[in-house]
Coordinates of C-alpha atoms and ligand atoms in Angstrom, one line a residue:
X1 CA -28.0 -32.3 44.5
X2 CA -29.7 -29.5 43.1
X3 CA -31.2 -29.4 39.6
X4 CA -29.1 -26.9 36.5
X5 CA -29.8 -27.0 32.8
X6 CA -27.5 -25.0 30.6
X7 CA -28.2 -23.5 27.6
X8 CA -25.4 -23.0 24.5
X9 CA -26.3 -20.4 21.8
X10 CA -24.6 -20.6 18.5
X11 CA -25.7 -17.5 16.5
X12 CA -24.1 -18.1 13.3
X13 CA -26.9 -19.1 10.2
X14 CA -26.6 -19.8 6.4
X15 CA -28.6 -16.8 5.7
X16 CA -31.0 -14.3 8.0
X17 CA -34.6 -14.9 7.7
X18 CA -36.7 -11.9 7.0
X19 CA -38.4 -11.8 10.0
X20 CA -35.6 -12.9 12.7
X21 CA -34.2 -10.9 15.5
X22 CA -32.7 -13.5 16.9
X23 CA -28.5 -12.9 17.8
X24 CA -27.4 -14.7 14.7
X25 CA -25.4 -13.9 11.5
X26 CA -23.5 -16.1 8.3
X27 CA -19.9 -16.2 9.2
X28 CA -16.4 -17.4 8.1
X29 CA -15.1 -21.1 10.0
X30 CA -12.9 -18.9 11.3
X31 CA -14.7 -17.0 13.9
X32 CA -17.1 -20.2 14.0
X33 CA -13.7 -21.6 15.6
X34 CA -12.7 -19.0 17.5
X35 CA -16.3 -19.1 18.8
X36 CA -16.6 -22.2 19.6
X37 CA -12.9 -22.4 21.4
X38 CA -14.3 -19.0 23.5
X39 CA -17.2 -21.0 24.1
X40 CA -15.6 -24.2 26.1
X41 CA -13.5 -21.7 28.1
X42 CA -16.9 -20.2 29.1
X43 CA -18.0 -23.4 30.2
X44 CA -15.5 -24.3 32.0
X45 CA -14.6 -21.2 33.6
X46 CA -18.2 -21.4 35.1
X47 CA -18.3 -25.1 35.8
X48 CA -16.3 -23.7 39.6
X49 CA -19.5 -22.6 40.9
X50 CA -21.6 -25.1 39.9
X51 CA -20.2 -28.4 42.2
X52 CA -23.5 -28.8 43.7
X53 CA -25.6 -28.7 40.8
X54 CA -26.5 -31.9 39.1
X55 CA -27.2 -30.8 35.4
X56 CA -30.6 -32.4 33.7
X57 CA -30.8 -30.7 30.3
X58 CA -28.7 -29.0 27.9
X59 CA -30.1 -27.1 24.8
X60 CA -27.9 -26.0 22.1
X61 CA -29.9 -23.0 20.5
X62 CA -29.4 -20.4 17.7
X63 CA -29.1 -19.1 15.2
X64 CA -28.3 -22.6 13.3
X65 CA -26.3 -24.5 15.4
X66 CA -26.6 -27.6 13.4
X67 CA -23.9 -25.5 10.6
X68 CA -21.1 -26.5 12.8
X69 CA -19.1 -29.4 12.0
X70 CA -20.1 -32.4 14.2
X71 CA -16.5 -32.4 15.3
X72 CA -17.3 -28.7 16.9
X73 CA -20.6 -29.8 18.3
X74 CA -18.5 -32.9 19.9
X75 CA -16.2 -30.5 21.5
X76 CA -18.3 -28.2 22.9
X77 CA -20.7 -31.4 24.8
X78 CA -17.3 -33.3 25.7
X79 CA -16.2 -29.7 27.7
X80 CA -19.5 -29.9 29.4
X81 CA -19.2 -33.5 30.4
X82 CA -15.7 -33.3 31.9
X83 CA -16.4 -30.6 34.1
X84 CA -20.2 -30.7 34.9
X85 CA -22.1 -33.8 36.7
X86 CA -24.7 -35.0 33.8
X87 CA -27.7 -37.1 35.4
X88 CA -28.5 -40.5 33.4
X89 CA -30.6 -39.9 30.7
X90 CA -30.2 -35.9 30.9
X91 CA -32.0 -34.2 27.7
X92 CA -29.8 -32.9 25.2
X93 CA -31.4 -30.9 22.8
X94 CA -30.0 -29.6 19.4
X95 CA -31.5 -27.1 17.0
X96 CA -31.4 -27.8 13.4
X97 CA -31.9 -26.4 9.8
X98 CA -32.8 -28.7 6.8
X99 CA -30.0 -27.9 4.5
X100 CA -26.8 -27.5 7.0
X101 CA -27.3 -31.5 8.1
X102 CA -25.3 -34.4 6.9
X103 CA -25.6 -37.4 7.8
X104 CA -21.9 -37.5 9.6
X105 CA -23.2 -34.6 11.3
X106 CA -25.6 -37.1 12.7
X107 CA -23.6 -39.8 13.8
X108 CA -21.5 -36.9 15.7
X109 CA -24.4 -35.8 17.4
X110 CA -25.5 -39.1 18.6
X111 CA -21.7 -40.2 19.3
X112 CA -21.5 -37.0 21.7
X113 CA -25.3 -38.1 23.2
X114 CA -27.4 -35.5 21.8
X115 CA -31.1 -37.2 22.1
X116 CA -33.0 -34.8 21.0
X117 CA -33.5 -32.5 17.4
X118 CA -35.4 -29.6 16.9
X119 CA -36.4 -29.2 13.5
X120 CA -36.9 -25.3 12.1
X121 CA -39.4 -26.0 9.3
X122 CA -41.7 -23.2 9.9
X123 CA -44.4 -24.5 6.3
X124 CA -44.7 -27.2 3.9
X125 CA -45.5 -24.5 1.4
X126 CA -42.6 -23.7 -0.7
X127 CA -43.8 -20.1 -1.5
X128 CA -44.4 -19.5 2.2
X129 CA -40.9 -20.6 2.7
X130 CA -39.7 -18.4 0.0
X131 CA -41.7 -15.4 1.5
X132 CA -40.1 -15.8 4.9
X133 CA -36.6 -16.1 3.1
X134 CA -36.1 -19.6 4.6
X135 CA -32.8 -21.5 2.8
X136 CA -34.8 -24.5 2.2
X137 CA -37.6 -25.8 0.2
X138 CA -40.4 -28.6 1.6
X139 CA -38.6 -31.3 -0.3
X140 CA -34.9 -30.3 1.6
X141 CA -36.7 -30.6 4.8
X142 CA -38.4 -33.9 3.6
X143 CA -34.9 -35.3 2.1
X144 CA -33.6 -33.9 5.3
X145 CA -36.2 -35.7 7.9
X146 CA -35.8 -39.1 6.0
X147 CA -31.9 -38.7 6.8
X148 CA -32.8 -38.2 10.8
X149 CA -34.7 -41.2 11.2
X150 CA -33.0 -43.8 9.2
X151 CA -29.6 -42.7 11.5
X152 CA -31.7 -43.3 14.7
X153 CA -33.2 -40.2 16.4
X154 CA -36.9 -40.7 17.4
X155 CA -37.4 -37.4 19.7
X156 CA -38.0 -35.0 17.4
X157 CA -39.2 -31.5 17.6
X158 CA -40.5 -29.6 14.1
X159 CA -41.0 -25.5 14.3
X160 CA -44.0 -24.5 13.0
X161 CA -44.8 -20.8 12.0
X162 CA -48.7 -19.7 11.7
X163 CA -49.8 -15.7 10.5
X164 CA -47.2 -15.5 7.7
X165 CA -47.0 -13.7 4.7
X166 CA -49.3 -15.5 1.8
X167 CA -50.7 -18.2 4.2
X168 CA -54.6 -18.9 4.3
X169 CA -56.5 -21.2 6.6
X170 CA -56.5 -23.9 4.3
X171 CA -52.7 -23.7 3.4
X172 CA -51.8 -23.9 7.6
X173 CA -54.2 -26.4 7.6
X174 CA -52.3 -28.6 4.8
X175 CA -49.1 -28.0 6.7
X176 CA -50.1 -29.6 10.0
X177 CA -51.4 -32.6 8.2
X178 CA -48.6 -32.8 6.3
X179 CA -46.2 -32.8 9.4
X180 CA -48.7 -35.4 11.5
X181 CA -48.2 -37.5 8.2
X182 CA -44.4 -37.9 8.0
X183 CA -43.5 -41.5 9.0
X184 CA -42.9 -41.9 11.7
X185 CA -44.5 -38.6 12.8
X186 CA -42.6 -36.3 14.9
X187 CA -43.3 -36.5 18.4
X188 CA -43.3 -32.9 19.6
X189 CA -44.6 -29.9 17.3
X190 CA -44.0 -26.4 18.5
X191 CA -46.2 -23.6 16.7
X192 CA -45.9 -20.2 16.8
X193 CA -47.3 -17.0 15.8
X194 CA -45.1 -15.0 13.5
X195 CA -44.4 -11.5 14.8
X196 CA -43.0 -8.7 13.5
X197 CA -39.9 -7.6 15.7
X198 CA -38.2 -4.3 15.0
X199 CA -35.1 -4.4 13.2
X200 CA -36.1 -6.9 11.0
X201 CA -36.3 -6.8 6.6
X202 CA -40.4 -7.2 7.8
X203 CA -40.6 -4.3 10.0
X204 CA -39.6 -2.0 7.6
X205 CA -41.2 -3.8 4.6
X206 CA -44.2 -5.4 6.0
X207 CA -45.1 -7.8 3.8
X208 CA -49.6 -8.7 3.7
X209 CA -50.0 -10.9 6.9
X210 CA -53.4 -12.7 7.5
X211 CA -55.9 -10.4 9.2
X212 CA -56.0 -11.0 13.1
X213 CA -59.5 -13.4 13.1
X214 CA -57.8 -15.6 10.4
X215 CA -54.9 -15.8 12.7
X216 CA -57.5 -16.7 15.8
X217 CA -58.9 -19.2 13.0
X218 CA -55.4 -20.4 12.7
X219 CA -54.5 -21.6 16.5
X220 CA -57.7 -23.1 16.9
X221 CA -57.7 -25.4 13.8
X222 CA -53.9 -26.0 15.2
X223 CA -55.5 -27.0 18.0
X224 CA -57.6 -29.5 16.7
X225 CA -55.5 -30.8 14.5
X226 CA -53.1 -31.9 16.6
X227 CA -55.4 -33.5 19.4
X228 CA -56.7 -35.4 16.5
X229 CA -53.7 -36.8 15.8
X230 CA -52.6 -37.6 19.3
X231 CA -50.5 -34.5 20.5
X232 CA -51.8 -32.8 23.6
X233 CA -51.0 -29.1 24.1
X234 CA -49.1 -28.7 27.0
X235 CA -48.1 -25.1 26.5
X236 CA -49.4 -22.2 24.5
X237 CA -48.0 -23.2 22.0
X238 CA -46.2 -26.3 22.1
X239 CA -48.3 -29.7 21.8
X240 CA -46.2 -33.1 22.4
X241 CA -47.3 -36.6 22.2
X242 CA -47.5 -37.8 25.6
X243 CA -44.2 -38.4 27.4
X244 CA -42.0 -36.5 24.9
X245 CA -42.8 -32.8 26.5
X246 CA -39.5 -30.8 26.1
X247 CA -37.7 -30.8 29.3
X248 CA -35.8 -28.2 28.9
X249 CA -38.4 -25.7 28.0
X250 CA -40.5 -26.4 31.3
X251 CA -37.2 -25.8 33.4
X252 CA -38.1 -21.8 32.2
X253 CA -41.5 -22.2 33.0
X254 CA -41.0 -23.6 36.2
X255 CA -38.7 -21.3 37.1
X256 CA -35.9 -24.2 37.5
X257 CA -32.2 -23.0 37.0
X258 CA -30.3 -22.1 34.3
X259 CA -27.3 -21.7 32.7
X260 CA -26.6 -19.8 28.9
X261 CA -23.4 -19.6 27.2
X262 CA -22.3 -18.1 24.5
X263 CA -23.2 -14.3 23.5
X264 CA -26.3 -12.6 24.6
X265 CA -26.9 -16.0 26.5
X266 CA -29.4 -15.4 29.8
X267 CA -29.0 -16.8 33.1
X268 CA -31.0 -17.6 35.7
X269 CA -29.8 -19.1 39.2
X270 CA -30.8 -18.8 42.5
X271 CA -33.3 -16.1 41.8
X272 CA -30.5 -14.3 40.1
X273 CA -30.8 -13.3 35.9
X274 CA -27.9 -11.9 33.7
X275 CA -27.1 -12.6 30.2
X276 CA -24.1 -12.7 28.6
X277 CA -22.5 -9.5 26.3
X278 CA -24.2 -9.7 23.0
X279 CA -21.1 -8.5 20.9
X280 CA -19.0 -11.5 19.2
X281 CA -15.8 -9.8 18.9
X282 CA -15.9 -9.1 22.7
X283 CA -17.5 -12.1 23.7
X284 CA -14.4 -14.0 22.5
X285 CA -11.7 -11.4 23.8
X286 CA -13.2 -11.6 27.4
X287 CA -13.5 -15.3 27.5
X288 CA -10.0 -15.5 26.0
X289 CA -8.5 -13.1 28.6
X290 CA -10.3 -15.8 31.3
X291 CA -13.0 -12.7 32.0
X292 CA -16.4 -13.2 32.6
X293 CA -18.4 -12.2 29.8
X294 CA -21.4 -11.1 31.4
X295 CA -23.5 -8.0 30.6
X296 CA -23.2 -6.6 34.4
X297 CA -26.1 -4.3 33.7
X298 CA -27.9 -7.2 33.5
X299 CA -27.2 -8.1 36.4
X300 CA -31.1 -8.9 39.0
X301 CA -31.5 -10.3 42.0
X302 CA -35.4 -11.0 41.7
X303 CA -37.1 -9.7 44.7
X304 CA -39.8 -11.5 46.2
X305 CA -42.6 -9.8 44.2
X306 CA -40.7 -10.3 40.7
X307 CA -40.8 -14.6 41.5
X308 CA -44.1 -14.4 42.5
X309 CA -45.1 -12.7 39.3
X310 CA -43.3 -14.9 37.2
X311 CA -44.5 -17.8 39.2
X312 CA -47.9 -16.7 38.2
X313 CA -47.0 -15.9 34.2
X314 CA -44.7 -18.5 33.5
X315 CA -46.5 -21.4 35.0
X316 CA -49.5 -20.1 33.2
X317 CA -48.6 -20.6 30.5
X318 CA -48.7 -24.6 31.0
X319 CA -52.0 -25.7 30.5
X320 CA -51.5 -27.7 33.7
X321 CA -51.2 -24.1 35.5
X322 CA -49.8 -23.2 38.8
X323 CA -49.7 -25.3 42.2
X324 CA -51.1 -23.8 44.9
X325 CA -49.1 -25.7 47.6
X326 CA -46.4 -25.3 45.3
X327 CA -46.9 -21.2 45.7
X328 CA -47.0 -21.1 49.5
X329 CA -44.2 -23.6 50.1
X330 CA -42.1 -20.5 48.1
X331 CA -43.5 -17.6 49.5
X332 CA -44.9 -18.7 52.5
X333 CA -48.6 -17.0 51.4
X334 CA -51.2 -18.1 48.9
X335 CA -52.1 -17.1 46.1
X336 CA -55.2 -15.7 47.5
X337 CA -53.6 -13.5 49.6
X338 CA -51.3 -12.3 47.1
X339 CA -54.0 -11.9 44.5
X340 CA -56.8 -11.0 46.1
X341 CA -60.0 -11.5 44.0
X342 CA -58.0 -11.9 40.7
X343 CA -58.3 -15.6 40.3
X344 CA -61.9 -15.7 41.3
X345 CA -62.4 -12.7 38.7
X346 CA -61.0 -14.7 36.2
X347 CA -62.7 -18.2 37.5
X348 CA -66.4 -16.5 37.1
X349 CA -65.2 -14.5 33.7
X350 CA -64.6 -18.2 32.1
X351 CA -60.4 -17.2 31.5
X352 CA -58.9 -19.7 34.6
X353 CA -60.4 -22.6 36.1
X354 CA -59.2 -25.0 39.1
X355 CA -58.3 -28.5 39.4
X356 CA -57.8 -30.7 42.4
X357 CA -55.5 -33.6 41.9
X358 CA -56.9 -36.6 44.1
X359 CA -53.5 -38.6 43.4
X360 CA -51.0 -36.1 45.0
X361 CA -53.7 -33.9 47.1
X362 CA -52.7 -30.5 45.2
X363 CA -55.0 -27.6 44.1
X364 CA -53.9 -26.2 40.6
X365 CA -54.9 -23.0 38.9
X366 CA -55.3 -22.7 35.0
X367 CA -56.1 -21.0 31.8
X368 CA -59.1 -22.2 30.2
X369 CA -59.7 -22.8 26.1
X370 CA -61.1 -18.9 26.3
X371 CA -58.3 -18.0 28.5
X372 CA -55.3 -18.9 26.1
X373 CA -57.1 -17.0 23.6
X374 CA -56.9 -14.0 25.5
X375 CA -53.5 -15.6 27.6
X376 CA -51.1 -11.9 27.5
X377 CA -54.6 -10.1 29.3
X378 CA -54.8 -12.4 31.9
X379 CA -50.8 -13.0 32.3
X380 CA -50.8 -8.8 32.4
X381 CA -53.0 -8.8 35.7
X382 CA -50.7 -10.7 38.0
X383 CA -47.6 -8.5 37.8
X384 CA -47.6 -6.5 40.9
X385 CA -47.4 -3.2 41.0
Ligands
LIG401 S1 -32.5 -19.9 10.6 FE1 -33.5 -19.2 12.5 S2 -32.0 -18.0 13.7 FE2 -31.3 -18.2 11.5 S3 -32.0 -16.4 10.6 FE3 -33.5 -17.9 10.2 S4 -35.0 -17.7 11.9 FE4 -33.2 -16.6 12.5

């Protein structure tokens, strides 16, 4: 059977962070209801295409999605289970905020087979926290991360934020220790750069961010860090002991299948994207009518050149790169051919380098230390035009 993951956004939070331009917003349990019911109707609805699809990971995203009651959460994974095939063991990932989780929360997540959490804590500095306008203090998330482990998850993910207001080197530094140090440490760290999106309190009122070689500073001591303490980087910025890489996340890279529910949820399947209409109050009239609520200007069917692009600047991001047999077993040309010159351009300049791997015979392509540094330049040169 063929591989899907499916994607749920919920994009209702406590509060809005400063910086966020994510599709989120506080609401009444109301609309979180009727959300949630226009949700499984979604789901289902869909599940009539998807027969021969086999589904290996599901990712319930936000927003804050751990603020619905674990009753909601239930429902939502139960409607997926009755009317999708699950493989044994598939990931199921859920995204939560210290402050909106309870331990019966918990024991519904895990009753409903949820096996993974995704931590937002962003710093271990409190006035960090307070400058990004964060709900929760270091000690909530600590109160809060105690609470997860003693009810039994062990695949945990904690959000990590670097460049943000009133951070130094030495205070980013002091966060990543104190996150390798919890007990027992998380398994997977993801850590991100913040930027500053439009529409967003910090776009209009930028706030003093560290200057852009502090920020260089900043990924490589991250870097470091991390290998020290036993967490390889496997993408740009996500570093996982080994084993415990997310799943779901390399399904995007890869270019694997996908689908999103919920509103402004993206798509892709058989070479096709769409996302889903990003308005709430029509989001839940369409799927209560039975109506698909896609955005059909959305609507692509990736030609040849656009997979072989993203091909290129997804799997790069990886630090295990791009597979070469992997390429012409898709489009029936190598990369050479397609890119003539650019990869051994960037081999001589130091930014990718090549690995052969004895064990399964394949040549792989990838960004080097230098070339992550530099990783949107060299992403920038294989888009086809
Ligand atoms: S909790 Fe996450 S999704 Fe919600 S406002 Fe903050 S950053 Fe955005």
């Amino acid at each position: 059977m063929k591989k899907l993951s499916i994607y749920i956004h919920i994009p209702f939070c406590v509060r809005k962070c400063l910086y966020c331009d994510f599709l989120s917003a506080p609401t009444e349990r109301e609309v979180m209801d009727r959300y949630v019911n226009a949700l499984c109707r979604e789901i289902i609805k869909k599940s009539s295409i998807c027969k021969e699809y086999i589904i290996t990971t599901v990712f319930i995203g936000g927003g804050t999605p751990s603020i619905l009651s674990g009753e909601r959460i239930e429902k939502i994974i139960r409607t997926v289970r009755e009317n999708y095939q699950m493989e044994a063991g598939c990931e199921i990932s859920i995204e939560a905020n210290p402050g909106t989780i309870t331990p019966d929360k918990l024991e519904s997540w895990r009753r409903a087979g949820i096996n993974r959490l995704s931590i937002g804590l962003q710093s271990a500095q409190n006035n960090e926290l307070k400058a990004l306008g964060r709900i929760h203090s270091f000690e909530d998330f600590l109160y809060t991360y105690k609470m997860i482990v003693k009810s039994g998850f062990d695949n945990i993910n904690i959000d990590l934020m670097s460049a943000i207001p009133k951070q130094t080197i030495a205070s980013w530094q002091e966060t990543l220790k104190a996150v390798c140090s919890l007990n027992p440490p998380p398994v997977h760290i993801s850590a991100y750069s913040l930027i500053v999106e439009e529409n967003t309190p910090f776009y209009e009122n930028t706030p003093k961010l560290p200057e852009e070689d502090e920020e260089r500073n900043m990924y490589k001591i991250t870097n470091d860090i991390l290998f020290d303490m036993g967490y390889m980087q496997y993408e740009i910025s996500n570093y996982a002991k080994p084993g415990y890489e997310c799943r779901h996340n390399q399904v995007y890279w890869r270019r694997g299948n996908y689908l999103g529910f919920g509103i402004g949820a993206a798509s892709m399947v058989e070479n096709v994207r769409y996302s889903n209409i990003r308005e709430l109050g029509s989001y839940i009239h369409f799927c209560e009518g039975g109506l698909d609520a896609i955005e059909k200007t959305s609507l692509n069917h990736l030609s040849e050149k656009e997979q072989m692009e993203e091909f290129m600047f997804l799997g790069l991001r990886m630090t295990e790169g791009v597979c070469e047999e992997d390429f012409y077993r898709i489009f029936g040309a190598s990369i050479e051919e397609i890119y003539p010159e650019i990869v051994e351009d960037f081999c001589r300049k130091g930014l990718l380098k090549r690995k052969f791997n004895r064990k399964t015979g394949e040549h792989w392509i990838m960004l080097t230390r230098y070339g992550i540094d530099v990783s949107n330049t060299v992403m920038a040169e294989f888009l086809l035009s």
